[in-house]
Coordinates of C-alpha atoms in Angstrom, one line a residue:
M212 CA 19.1 -131.0 -69.0
A213 CA 16.7 -133.7 -68.1
R214 CA 18.0 -137.1 -66.9
R215 CA 17.7 -139.8 -69.5
K216 CA 15.5 -142.8 -68.9
C217 CA 16.3 -146.5 -69.1
V218 CA 15.1 -147.8 -72.4
V219 CA 14.0 -151.1 -70.7
C220 CA 12.2 -150.1 -67.5
G221 CA 12.0 -146.3 -67.8
S222 CA 13.9 -145.7 -64.5
K223 CA 15.9 -142.5 -64.1
Q224 CA 18.0 -143.6 -61.2
W225 CA 21.6 -144.6 -62.3
H226 CA 24.7 -145.7 -60.5
K227 CA 28.2 -146.7 -61.5
E228 CA 29.4 -150.2 -60.8
P229 CA 32.6 -149.9 -58.8
S230 CA 34.2 -153.0 -60.2
S231 CA 33.5 -152.7 -64.0
G232 CA 32.9 -148.9 -64.2
L233 CA 29.6 -149.6 -66.1
V234 CA 26.6 -147.4 -65.5
A235 CA 23.4 -149.3 -64.5
C236 CA 19.9 -148.3 -63.6
S237 CA 18.1 -149.2 -60.4
E238 CA 16.9 -152.4 -62.0
G239 CA 20.3 -153.5 -63.1
H240 CA 20.1 -152.7 -66.9
I241 CA 23.4 -151.5 -68.4
L242 CA 23.5 -148.2 -70.1
Q243 CA 24.6 -148.7 -73.7
N244 CA 26.9 -146.4 -75.8
Y245 CA 28.7 -145.1 -72.7
R246 CA 32.4 -144.2 -72.8
N247 CA 34.8 -143.5 -69.9
E248 CA 38.0 -142.0 -71.4
T249 CA 41.1 -141.3 -69.3
N250 CA 44.0 -139.3 -70.6
E251 CA 47.1 -139.3 -68.5
A252 CA 49.6 -136.5 -68.9
D253 CA 53.3 -137.5 -69.5
D254 CA 56.4 -135.8 -68.4
M255 CA 56.5 -133.7 -71.5
N256 CA 55.2 -130.2 -71.7
T257 CA 51.6 -130.6 -72.8
T258 CA 48.2 -129.1 -72.0
H259 CA 46.5 -132.4 -72.0
V260 CA 45.5 -133.6 -68.5
L261 CA 43.3 -136.2 -67.0
R262 CA 39.9 -135.9 -68.5
R263 CA 36.9 -138.0 -67.9
R264 CA 33.6 -138.1 -69.6
R265 CA 30.8 -139.5 -67.6
L266 CA 27.0 -139.4 -67.3
K267 CA 25.8 -136.4 -65.4
T268 CA 24.5 -137.3 -62.0
G269 CA 21.6 -134.8 -62.3
R270 CA 22.1 -133.4 -58.9
E271 CA 19.3 -131.2 -57.8
K272 CA 20.1 -127.6 -57.4
K273 CA 19.8 -126.3 -53.9
K274 CA 16.8 -124.1 -53.5
A275 CA 17.6 -120.6 -52.3
R276 CA 16.4 -120.3 -48.8
G277 CA 14.5 -117.1 -48.3
G278 CA 14.4 -115.1 -45.1
A279 CA 10.6 -115.4 -44.7
D280 CA 9.3 -116.1 -41.2
P281 CA 7.4 -119.4 -41.2
K282 CA 5.1 -118.2 -38.5
L283 CA 3.5 -115.6 -40.7
Y284 CA 0.4 -116.5 -42.7
H285 CA 0.2 -115.6 -46.4
G286 CA -2.3 -116.1 -49.2
A287 CA -5.7 -117.6 -48.4
R288 CA -4.6 -118.7 -44.9
G289 CA -3.4 -115.1 -44.1
R290 CA -6.6 -113.6 -45.4
Y291 CA -8.7 -116.0 -43.4
H292 CA -6.6 -115.1 -40.3
Y293 CA -7.1 -111.4 -41.1
F294 CA -10.9 -111.8 -40.9
Q295 CA -10.5 -113.9 -37.7
C296 CA -8.9 -110.9 -36.1
Q297 CA -11.7 -108.6 -37.4
Q298 CA -14.3 -110.9 -36.0
L299 CA -12.6 -110.9 -32.5
I300 CA -12.5 -107.1 -32.6
L301 CA -16.2 -107.1 -33.6
R302 CA -17.1 -109.2 -30.6
R303 CA -15.4 -106.8 -28.3
Q304 CA -17.2 -103.9 -30.0
I305 CA -20.5 -105.6 -29.4
N306 CA -19.9 -106.1 -25.7
E307 CA -18.7 -102.5 -25.3
L308 CA -21.7 -101.1 -27.2
R309 CA -24.2 -103.2 -25.2
A310 CA -22.7 -101.9 -22.0
L311 CA -22.7 -98.3 -23.1
W312 CA -26.2 -98.1 -24.6
N313 CA -27.9 -100.9 -22.6
L314 CA -28.8 -102.8 -25.7
P315 CA -30.7 -106.1 -25.5
P316 CA -29.1 -109.5 -25.9
E317 CA -30.6 -109.9 -29.4
F318 CA -28.2 -107.2 -30.6
E319 CA -25.3 -109.7 -30.4
A320 CA -27.2 -112.3 -32.4
I321 CA -28.1 -109.8 -35.1
C322 CA -24.6 -108.6 -35.4
R323 CA -23.4 -112.2 -35.7
D324 CA -25.8 -112.9 -38.6
L325 CA -24.9 -109.6 -40.3
W326 CA -21.2 -110.4 -40.0
A327 CA -21.7 -113.7 -41.8
L328 CA -23.7 -112.0 -44.5
H329 CA -21.0 -109.4 -44.9
L330 CA -18.4 -112.0 -45.5
S331 CA -20.5 -113.8 -48.0
L332 CA -21.3 -110.6 -49.9
L333 CA -17.8 -109.4 -50.3
P334 CA -16.5 -108.9 -53.9
T335 CA -14.0 -111.7 -53.2
P336 CA -15.4 -113.8 -50.3
P337 CA -12.7 -115.4 -48.1
S338 CA -12.0 -119.0 -48.7
P339 CA -12.6 -121.5 -45.9
E340 CA -9.7 -122.4 -43.7
P341 CA -7.6 -124.9 -45.7
Y342 CA -7.2 -127.6 -43.1
I343 CA -10.6 -127.5 -41.5
H344 CA -12.3 -127.2 -44.9
A345 CA -10.4 -130.3 -46.1
Q346 CA -11.5 -132.3 -43.1
E347 CA -15.1 -131.4 -43.8
L348 CA -14.8 -132.5 -47.4
R349 CA -13.4 -135.9 -46.3
G350 CA -15.8 -136.3 -43.4
E351 CA -13.0 -137.0 -41.0
A352 CA -12.9 -136.2 -37.3
S353 CA -10.9 -133.3 -35.9
G354 CA -8.2 -135.7 -34.7
S355 CA -7.1 -136.6 -38.2
T356 CA -5.3 -133.3 -38.7
G357 CA -1.9 -134.9 -38.2
N358 CA -2.6 -137.5 -40.9
L359 CA -3.5 -134.9 -43.4
S360 CA -0.5 -132.8 -42.5
A361 CA 1.7 -135.9 -43.0
I362 CA 0.2 -136.5 -46.4
L363 CA 0.7 -132.9 -47.5
A364 CA 4.3 -133.0 -46.2
Q365 CA 5.0 -136.2 -48.1
N366 CA 3.6 -134.7 -51.2
H367 CA 6.0 -131.8 -51.0
R368 CA 9.2 -133.8 -50.4
P369 CA 12.3 -132.8 -52.3
E370 CA 12.2 -136.1 -54.2
A371 CA 8.8 -135.2 -55.5
S372 CA 9.9 -131.9 -56.8
K373 CA 12.8 -132.9 -59.0
P374 CA 13.0 -131.3 -62.4
D375 CA 11.3 -133.2 -65.1
L376 CA 10.9 -131.7 -68.6
D377 CA 8.9 -134.5 -70.0
P378 CA 5.2 -133.4 -69.8
D379 CA 3.8 -136.8 -70.8
S380 CA 5.6 -138.6 -67.9
S381 CA 4.6 -135.9 -65.4
V382 CA 1.0 -136.0 -66.3
S383 CA 0.8 -139.8 -66.4
T384 CA 2.6 -140.1 -63.0
T385 CA 0.3 -137.6 -61.3
T386 CA -2.8 -139.2 -62.8
K387 CA -1.7 -142.6 -61.7
Q388 CA -1.1 -141.5 -58.1
H389 CA -4.5 -139.7 -57.6
D390 CA -6.8 -141.9 -59.6
D391 CA -7.5 -144.0 -56.6
D392 CA -8.3 -141.1 -54.3
P393 CA -9.9 -138.1 -56.2
E394 CA -10.8 -136.4 -52.9
L395 CA -7.1 -136.4 -51.9
A396 CA -6.2 -135.0 -55.3
A397 CA -8.7 -132.2 -54.8
M398 CA -7.3 -131.3 -51.4
L399 CA -3.8 -131.3 -52.6
R400 CA -4.8 -129.1 -55.6
E401 CA -6.5 -126.7 -53.2
N402 CA -3.4 -126.6 -50.9
S403 CA -1.2 -125.9 -53.9
T404 CA -3.4 -123.0 -55.0
A405 CA -3.4 -121.6 -51.5
S406 CA 0.4 -121.7 -51.3
S407 CA 0.9 -120.1 -54.7
S408 CA -1.5 -117.3 -53.9
S409 CA 1.0 -115.8 -51.4
E410 CA 2.9 -114.4 -54.4
D411 CA 0.0 -112.3 -55.5
E412 CA -1.3 -111.3 -52.1
D413 CA -2.8 -107.8 -51.7
E414 CA -0.3 -106.1 -49.4
G415 CA -2.7 -103.3 -48.5
E416 CA -5.4 -105.7 -47.3
G417 CA -3.3 -107.8 -44.9
G418 CA -2.5 -110.6 -47.3
A419 CA -5.8 -110.7 -49.2
G420 CA -5.0 -112.0 -52.7
T421 CA -7.0 -113.0 -55.7
A422 CA -5.2 -116.3 -56.6
D423 CA -7.4 -118.3 -54.3
N424 CA -10.5 -117.4 -56.4
P425 CA -10.1 -118.1 -60.1
N426 CA -13.4 -116.2 -60.9
A427 CA -12.2 -113.0 -59.2
Q428 CA -11.7 -110.0 -61.4
P429 CA -8.1 -108.9 -61.9
R430 CA -7.0 -105.9 -60.0
K431 CA -6.4 -103.7 -63.0
H432 CA -10.1 -104.0 -63.9
R433 CA -11.4 -103.2 -60.4
G434 CA -12.0 -99.8 -59.0
P435 CA -9.2 -98.2 -57.0
G436 CA -9.5 -99.3 -53.4
S437 CA -12.9 -100.9 -53.8
R438 CA -12.0 -104.2 -52.2
R439 CA -9.9 -102.5 -49.6
K440 CA -12.8 -100.4 -48.7
Y441 CA -15.2 -103.3 -48.1
E442 CA -12.7 -105.3 -46.1
A443 CA -11.4 -102.4 -44.0
P444 CA -12.0 -102.4 -40.2
S445 CA -14.7 -99.8 -40.8
S446 CA -16.9 -102.7 -42.0
T447 CA -17.3 -103.9 -38.4
V448 CA -18.7 -100.5 -37.4
A449 CA -21.1 -100.7 -40.4
V450 CA -22.3 -104.1 -39.1
L451 CA -23.0 -102.4 -35.7
A452 CA -24.9 -99.5 -37.4
L453 CA -27.0 -101.9 -39.5
A454 CA -27.9 -103.9 -36.4
C455 CA -29.1 -100.6 -34.8
W456 CA -31.3 -100.1 -37.9
V457 CA -32.8 -103.6 -37.5
L458 CA -33.6 -102.9 -33.8
R459 CA -34.8 -99.3 -34.7
V460 CA -32.3 -97.7 -32.3
P461 CA -32.1 -94.0 -33.2
A462 CA -28.3 -94.0 -33.5
M463 CA -26.5 -91.8 -35.8
Y464 CA -23.2 -92.5 -37.5
L465 CA -21.5 -89.7 -35.6
D466 CA -22.4 -91.5 -32.3
F467 CA -20.1 -94.4 -33.3
I468 CA -17.4 -92.0 -34.4
R469 CA -17.5 -90.1 -31.1
L470 CA -17.2 -93.4 -29.2
I471 CA -14.2 -94.3 -31.3
Q472 CA -12.6 -90.9 -30.8
S473 CA -13.0 -91.3 -27.0
Y474 CA -11.6 -94.8 -27.1
D475 CA -14.9 -96.2 -25.6
L476 CA -15.4 -98.3 -28.7
T477 CA -12.5 -100.5 -29.9
Y478 CA -11.3 -99.3 -33.3
L479 CA -8.0 -97.3 -32.9
D480 CA -5.0 -99.4 -32.0
P481 CA -7.0 -102.6 -31.5
L482 CA -4.1 -105.1 -31.7
R483 CA -3.4 -104.7 -28.0
F484 CA -6.6 -106.5 -27.3
L485 CA -5.8 -109.5 -29.5
P486 CA -4.1 -112.5 -28.0
A487 CA -0.4 -113.1 -28.7
E488 CA -1.2 -116.4 -30.5
M489 CA -3.0 -114.4 -33.2
L490 CA -0.5 -111.5 -33.4
R491 CA 2.4 -113.8 -34.2
H492 CA 0.9 -114.8 -37.5
L493 CA 0.1 -111.3 -38.8
T494 CA 2.3 -109.8 -41.5
K495 CA 3.2 -106.2 -41.4
H496 CA 0.6 -105.4 -44.0
S497 CA -2.1 -107.1 -41.9
V498 CA -1.0 -105.1 -38.9
Q499 CA -1.2 -101.9 -40.9
A500 CA -4.7 -102.8 -42.2
L501 CA -6.0 -103.7 -38.8
S502 CA -4.7 -100.4 -37.2
P503 CA -6.4 -97.5 -38.9
P504 CA -5.0 -94.1 -37.9
F505 CA -8.3 -92.2 -38.0
P506 CA -12.0 -93.0 -37.4
P507 CA -14.2 -93.6 -40.4
T508 CA -16.3 -90.7 -41.7
T509 CA -20.1 -90.5 -41.8
L510 CA -20.3 -90.9 -45.5
T511 CA -18.0 -93.9 -45.5
L512 CA -20.0 -95.7 -42.8
H513 CA -23.3 -94.9 -44.6
S514 CA -21.9 -96.2 -47.9
L515 CA -20.8 -99.6 -46.3
T516 CA -24.1 -99.9 -44.3
S517 CA -26.3 -99.1 -47.3
R518 CA -24.4 -101.6 -49.5
L519 CA -24.8 -104.4 -47.0
A520 CA -28.5 -103.7 -46.5
K521 CA -29.1 -103.6 -50.3
L522 CA -27.2 -106.8 -51.1
A523 CA -28.7 -108.6 -48.1
G524 CA -32.2 -107.7 -49.4
A525 CA -31.5 -108.5 -53.0
R526 CA -29.8 -111.8 -52.5
Y527 CA -31.3 -113.2 -49.3
G528 CA -34.6 -111.3 -49.1
I529 CA -33.7 -109.7 -45.7
H530 CA -35.8 -106.6 -45.0
V531 CA -34.2 -103.8 -43.1
P532 CA -36.8 -101.4 -41.6
E533 CA -36.8 -97.7 -41.9
A534 CA -34.8 -95.5 -39.5
N535 CA -36.6 -94.5 -36.3
A536 CA -37.1 -90.9 -37.6
A537 CA -39.2 -89.4 -34.7
P538 CA -36.4 -89.5 -32.0
M539 CA -33.8 -88.7 -34.5
L540 CA -35.7 -85.7 -35.7
W541 CA -36.1 -84.5 -32.1
R542 CA -32.3 -84.9 -31.6
V543 CA -31.8 -82.7 -34.7
T544 CA -34.3 -80.1 -33.5
K545 CA -32.8 -80.0 -30.0
Y546 CA -29.2 -79.7 -31.3
M547 CA -30.2 -76.8 -33.6
G548 CA -31.8 -75.0 -30.7
G549 CA -35.3 -75.5 -31.9
T550 CA -38.6 -75.9 -30.2
P551 CA -41.5 -78.4 -30.6
V552 CA -43.0 -76.0 -33.2
L553 CA -39.8 -76.4 -35.3
Y554 CA -40.1 -80.1 -34.8
S555 CA -43.7 -80.2 -36.2
L556 CA -42.9 -77.9 -39.1
T557 CA -39.9 -80.0 -40.1
K558 CA -41.9 -83.2 -39.8
R559 CA -44.6 -81.7 -42.1
L560 CA -42.0 -80.6 -44.7
S561 CA -40.3 -84.0 -44.6
G562 CA -43.6 -85.6 -45.6
V563 CA -44.0 -83.1 -48.4
L564 CA -40.5 -83.8 -49.7
S565 CA -41.0 -87.6 -49.4
L566 CA -37.6 -88.0 -47.7
P567 CA -36.5 -91.7 -47.9
L568 CA -35.5 -93.0 -44.5
T569 CA -34.4 -96.4 -45.6
A570 CA -30.8 -97.8 -45.5
H571 CA -30.6 -97.7 -49.3
R572 CA -32.7 -95.7 -51.8
S573 CA -33.6 -98.9 -53.8
M574 CA -35.5 -100.1 -50.7
A575 CA -37.8 -97.1 -50.8
P576 CA -40.9 -96.9 -53.1
G577 CA -40.1 -95.3 -56.4
L578 CA -41.5 -92.0 -57.7
E579 CA -44.6 -91.9 -59.8
V580 CA -43.5 -91.9 -63.5
A581 CA -46.0 -90.0 -65.7
K582 CA -43.6 -89.6 -68.6
K583 CA -40.8 -91.7 -69.9
R584 CA -38.2 -89.0 -69.0
D585 CA -39.5 -88.8 -65.4
P586 CA -36.9 -90.1 -62.9
E587 CA -37.6 -93.0 -60.5
S588 CA -35.7 -91.4 -57.7
H589 CA -34.3 -88.0 -56.6
I590 CA -30.7 -87.0 -56.2
Y591 CA -29.4 -87.1 -52.7
D592 CA -32.0 -89.8 -51.8
D593 CA -29.1 -91.9 -50.6
V594 CA -27.8 -89.5 -47.9
P595 CA -27.8 -90.6 -44.2
P596 CA -31.2 -90.0 -42.5
E597 CA -29.8 -87.5 -40.1
V598 CA -28.4 -85.4 -43.0
A599 CA -31.8 -85.5 -44.7
L600 CA -33.6 -84.4 -41.5
L601 CA -31.0 -81.7 -40.9
A602 CA -31.4 -80.3 -44.4
A603 CA -35.2 -80.2 -43.9
T604 CA -34.7 -78.3 -40.6
I605 CA -32.5 -75.7 -42.3
V606 CA -35.1 -75.2 -45.1
V607 CA -37.8 -74.5 -42.4
L608 CA -35.4 -72.1 -40.7
K609 CA -34.8 -70.3 -43.9
M610 CA -38.6 -70.0 -44.5
V611 CA -39.2 -68.5 -41.1
Y612 CA -36.1 -66.3 -40.7
G613 CA -34.8 -65.9 -44.2
L614 CA -31.2 -66.1 -42.9
D615 CA -30.1 -63.7 -45.7
G616 CA -29.7 -60.5 -43.7
S617 CA -33.3 -59.3 -44.4
A618 CA -35.8 -59.5 -41.5
R619 CA -39.0 -61.5 -41.9
T620 CA -42.1 -60.4 -40.0
A621 CA -45.4 -62.3 -39.6
D622 CA -48.6 -60.4 -40.3
A623 CA -51.1 -62.9 -38.8
D624 CA -51.6 -64.2 -35.3
D625 CA -51.9 -67.8 -36.5
D626 CA -48.6 -67.8 -38.4
P627 CA -46.3 -70.5 -37.0
A628 CA -43.4 -68.1 -37.1
C629 CA -45.0 -66.3 -34.1
A630 CA -44.4 -69.4 -32.0
L631 CA -40.7 -69.4 -32.8
P632 CA -38.0 -67.3 -31.1
R633 CA -36.9 -64.0 -32.7
L634 CA -33.9 -64.2 -35.0
D635 CA -31.5 -62.3 -32.7
D636 CA -32.3 -64.5 -29.7
Y637 CA -32.1 -67.6 -31.8
L638 CA -28.6 -66.8 -33.2
A639 CA -27.4 -65.8 -29.7
H640 CA -28.7 -69.1 -28.4
L641 CA -26.8 -71.0 -31.0
R642 CA -23.5 -69.2 -30.2
A643 CA -24.0 -69.9 -26.5
M644 CA -24.5 -73.6 -27.2
E645 CA -21.3 -73.6 -29.3
D646 CA -19.3 -72.1 -26.4
E647 CA -20.7 -74.6 -23.9
E648 CA -20.0 -77.6 -26.2
A649 CA -16.4 -76.4 -26.8
G650 CA -15.5 -77.3 -23.2
E651 CA -16.9 -80.8 -23.2
T652 CA -14.4 -83.7 -23.1
G653 CA -15.6 -85.3 -26.3
E654 CA -15.2 -82.0 -28.3
L655 CA -12.1 -81.0 -26.4
F656 CA -10.1 -84.1 -27.4
G657 CA -11.7 -84.8 -30.8
A658 CA -9.8 -85.0 -34.0
A659 CA -11.3 -81.8 -35.3
N660 CA -10.2 -79.7 -32.4
N661 CA -6.8 -78.0 -32.9
R662 CA -6.7 -76.4 -29.5
S663 CA -3.3 -76.3 -27.8
V664 CA -2.7 -78.0 -24.5
A665 CA -1.0 -74.8 -23.2
A666 CA -4.5 -73.2 -23.3
F667 CA -6.1 -75.8 -21.0
D668 CA -7.1 -75.0 -17.4
D669 CA -6.5 -77.3 -14.5
A670 CA -9.7 -79.3 -15.0
S671 CA -9.0 -79.7 -18.7
V672 CA -5.4 -80.9 -18.0
D673 CA -6.7 -83.5 -15.6
A674 CA -9.2 -84.7 -18.1
Y675 CA -6.5 -84.7 -20.8
L676 CA -4.3 -86.9 -18.6
A677 CA -7.1 -89.3 -17.9
F678 CA -7.9 -89.5 -21.6
C679 CA -4.3 -90.2 -22.5
E680 CA -4.2 -93.0 -19.9
K681 CA -7.3 -94.6 -21.4
A682 CA -6.0 -94.2 -25.0
L683 CA -2.5 -95.5 -24.4
L684 CA -3.0 -98.0 -21.6
G685 CA -6.5 -99.2 -22.2
P686 CA -9.3 -99.5 -19.5
R687 CA -8.0 -99.9 -16.0
D688 CA -8.8 -102.9 -14.0
E689 CA -7.4 -104.7 -11.0
G690 CA -5.0 -106.6 -13.1
T691 CA -4.2 -110.3 -13.4
G692 CA -1.5 -112.5 -12.1
R693 CA 0.0 -113.3 -8.8
L694 CA 1.1 -109.8 -8.1
A695 CA -2.5 -108.5 -8.5
E696 CA -3.7 -111.4 -6.3
F697 CA -1.7 -110.3 -3.3
F698 CA -1.4 -106.6 -4.0
P699 CA -4.6 -105.5 -5.8
L700 CA -4.9 -102.0 -7.0
E701 CA -7.5 -99.7 -5.5
K702 CA -10.2 -98.7 -7.9
R703 CA -10.6 -95.0 -8.4
E704 CA -12.7 -92.8 -10.7
A705 CA -10.9 -91.3 -13.6
L706 CA -10.4 -87.6 -13.5
S707 CA -12.5 -85.6 -16.0
A708 CA -13.5 -82.1 -16.6
G709 CA -17.2 -83.1 -16.6
K710 CA -19.9 -81.8 -18.8
P711 CA -21.4 -78.4 -18.2
D712 CA -25.0 -78.3 -17.1
R713 CA -26.9 -76.6 -19.8
R714 CA -30.0 -76.2 -17.6
A715 CA -28.0 -74.3 -15.0
E716 CA -28.7 -71.0 -16.7
A717 CA -32.0 -70.9 -18.4
R718 CA -32.2 -68.7 -21.4
V719 CA -35.2 -66.7 -22.2
L720 CA -36.1 -66.8 -25.9
H721 CA -38.7 -64.2 -26.8
A722 CA -41.3 -65.2 -29.4
G723 CA -41.6 -63.3 -32.6
K724 CA -43.9 -60.3 -32.9
V725 CA -46.8 -59.7 -35.3
S726 CA -46.7 -56.7 -37.5
H727 CA -50.0 -55.6 -39.1
E728 CA -48.4 -52.7 -41.0
G729 CA -47.5 -54.8 -44.0
N730 CA -44.0 -53.4 -44.3
G731 CA -41.1 -55.8 -44.9
N732 CA -41.1 -59.4 -46.1
R733 CA -43.3 -62.1 -44.6
P734 CA -41.9 -65.6 -43.7
G735 CA -41.5 -67.6 -46.9
E736 CA -41.3 -64.5 -49.2
H737 CA -38.3 -63.7 -51.3
Y738 CA -36.8 -67.1 -50.5
P739 CA -33.2 -67.2 -51.6
V740 CA -31.7 -70.4 -53.0
F741 CA -27.9 -70.6 -52.9
S742 CA -26.1 -72.8 -55.4
A743 CA -23.8 -75.3 -53.9
R744 CA -21.7 -75.3 -57.1
D745 CA -20.6 -71.7 -56.5
V746 CA -17.4 -72.5 -54.8
L747 CA -16.3 -68.9 -54.7
G748 CA -19.5 -67.6 -53.2
T749 CA -20.1 -67.0 -49.5
L750 CA -23.2 -67.6 -47.4
P751 CA -24.7 -64.9 -45.3
Q752 CA -23.5 -64.9 -41.7
P753 CA -26.7 -66.2 -40.1
L754 CA -27.1 -69.0 -42.7
G755 CA -23.4 -69.9 -42.5
L756 CA -23.7 -70.3 -38.7
V757 CA -26.6 -72.6 -39.0
V758 CA -25.1 -74.7 -41.8
A759 CA -21.7 -75.0 -40.0
R760 CA -23.3 -76.1 -36.8
G761 CA -25.5 -78.7 -38.5
A762 CA -22.6 -80.1 -40.6
R763 CA -20.4 -80.4 -37.6
W764 CA -23.1 -82.3 -35.7
V765 CA -23.8 -84.9 -38.4
G766 CA -20.1 -85.2 -39.4
V767 CA -20.3 -84.2 -43.1
P768 CA -18.7 -81.3 -45.0
E769 CA -20.6 -78.0 -45.2
A770 CA -20.6 -78.2 -49.0
H771 CA -22.4 -81.5 -48.8
V772 CA -25.1 -80.1 -46.5
G773 CA -25.4 -77.1 -48.8
G774 CA -26.0 -79.4 -51.8
V775 CA -28.7 -81.4 -50.0
V776 CA -30.4 -78.2 -48.8
E777 CA -30.4 -76.8 -52.4
K778 CA -31.9 -79.9 -53.9
Y779 CA -34.6 -80.0 -51.2
E780 CA -35.4 -76.4 -51.8
R781 CA -35.8 -76.9 -55.6
R782 CA -37.9 -80.0 -54.9
F783 CA -40.2 -78.0 -52.7
V784 CA -40.5 -75.3 -55.3
R785 CA -41.6 -77.8 -57.9
W786 CA -44.2 -79.2 -55.4
W787 CA -45.4 -75.7 -54.7
Q788 CA -45.8 -74.9 -58.4
T789 CA -47.7 -78.1 -59.0
D790 CA -49.9 -77.4 -56.0
R791 CA -50.8 -73.9 -57.4
R792 CA -51.5 -75.3 -60.9
R793 CA -53.9 -77.9 -59.4
S794 CA -55.6 -75.3 -57.3
R795 CA -56.2 -73.0 -60.3
G796 CA -57.4 -75.9 -62.4
G797 CA -59.8 -77.1 -59.8
G798 CA -58.0 -80.4 -59.3
S799 CA -57.2 -82.0 -56.0
A800 CA -54.2 -80.5 -54.4
P801 CA -51.7 -82.6 -52.6
T802 CA -52.0 -82.7 -48.9

């Protein structure tokens, strides 16, 4: 029950006079209609005992003290601290990538700007740090933090939080206190909002809640894991990838994944590189969010990178150039065991198919719309550039070899198939490359390799021990402290199995022969198109070998590569039919 007010002055503070027993307020006004009855029990058997009726003192109930650690940050402050940790990890990743790839100093500046854009383009951008943002609003110096903290502490005193069920008096008191200083009222309101947001924090995102943003969409209306995906540690790798796009570095997403798997790029278990002053404020959910168990996938990184590039262009007018396709295509050709002839044929086919090499398909020119039902873009136009170039390479290989179990023989000396190796030699070359790469350190200790340690030889065991030392203890250095000053450790090279020299044994690949007999199928005839929706179907053994190797190199599932290849094949068939109709009609055929 609320404490009654004095009818004269409105005070709620009462005390009892020791001499007269009357109840008076803080100003001395006597409380009317007050009785103090005392019943004394006599010597007879009676149930009546001493009973007093007095005004309730209105003692405040003791608040239940929770077991929360005051050092842990929650709510808006915890979310801000979460992104601070991500930013520190990003700075370490930038330094590591510059040292590994010999990138220019501009790479760090570009990453810094892209990180700022990423934070501003989040579905729920992080609120500014409460204390620093409040100082900026008031225009105070940095030394006035203590005064602001004292004001906030005074505002949250126990006397200020006594129960009051009278809404009119509460509103009038608050308005009377803050009418003189509206900026202080705004700061206190912001601090109250930040404190209350800890109850609705997002546990999976390291304390990222929606209470600090009243315009944020409720979680039940949001897609599952959408905000968690954009705020995950993989977003820092997406910033690095987009910076490589801007500098036209021919890097693939799997290059970052391999660096992460080899612990050359900080991503797995990054908390050991954060200072203790930052770790002490992380909740268990923030620690879990900052420590992903596995590296991100190629499709996840491309989704984050393309989203950032699209929003940066739509909102801020930032143009991201196309991917550096020439060296990337040569990497695809070289990994698939191809020759410069295969490179030129794939380049020609990519131009015919109009493969988009932009970070997002909306940044590429749209298709020519002749009818209302014509689409403005093709399906699978949003795939990573390396996947698109790989699919075009597989289409060229199917045109030349068929890869369906039936031999293809050229009947003209000027056929490009005559400059490519024979099918048997080419497949043997691919299998030999698979065996050589299986012994490399990166493939040997990768997440996709299930090889047992018992099957390792001596060199592989040494490499495995060196890898475990780097993964568990971090990079070795001379150490810090007084012990390292007087007894420095000697630097030694880490043991490794080394990479096999592929040029040690040169393979002779014989060129295809020309048959003038006219028997059999020529390259490009009886071209089979396999449906990617047929989950129960099996690919021919030659085609399965090529698709599996390509999918493993770009880091996407084989079914995804098969779907892209099928769409490109059907797109090429439509282009071929249009070309033939224009040739018969006397129109200008496409070049």
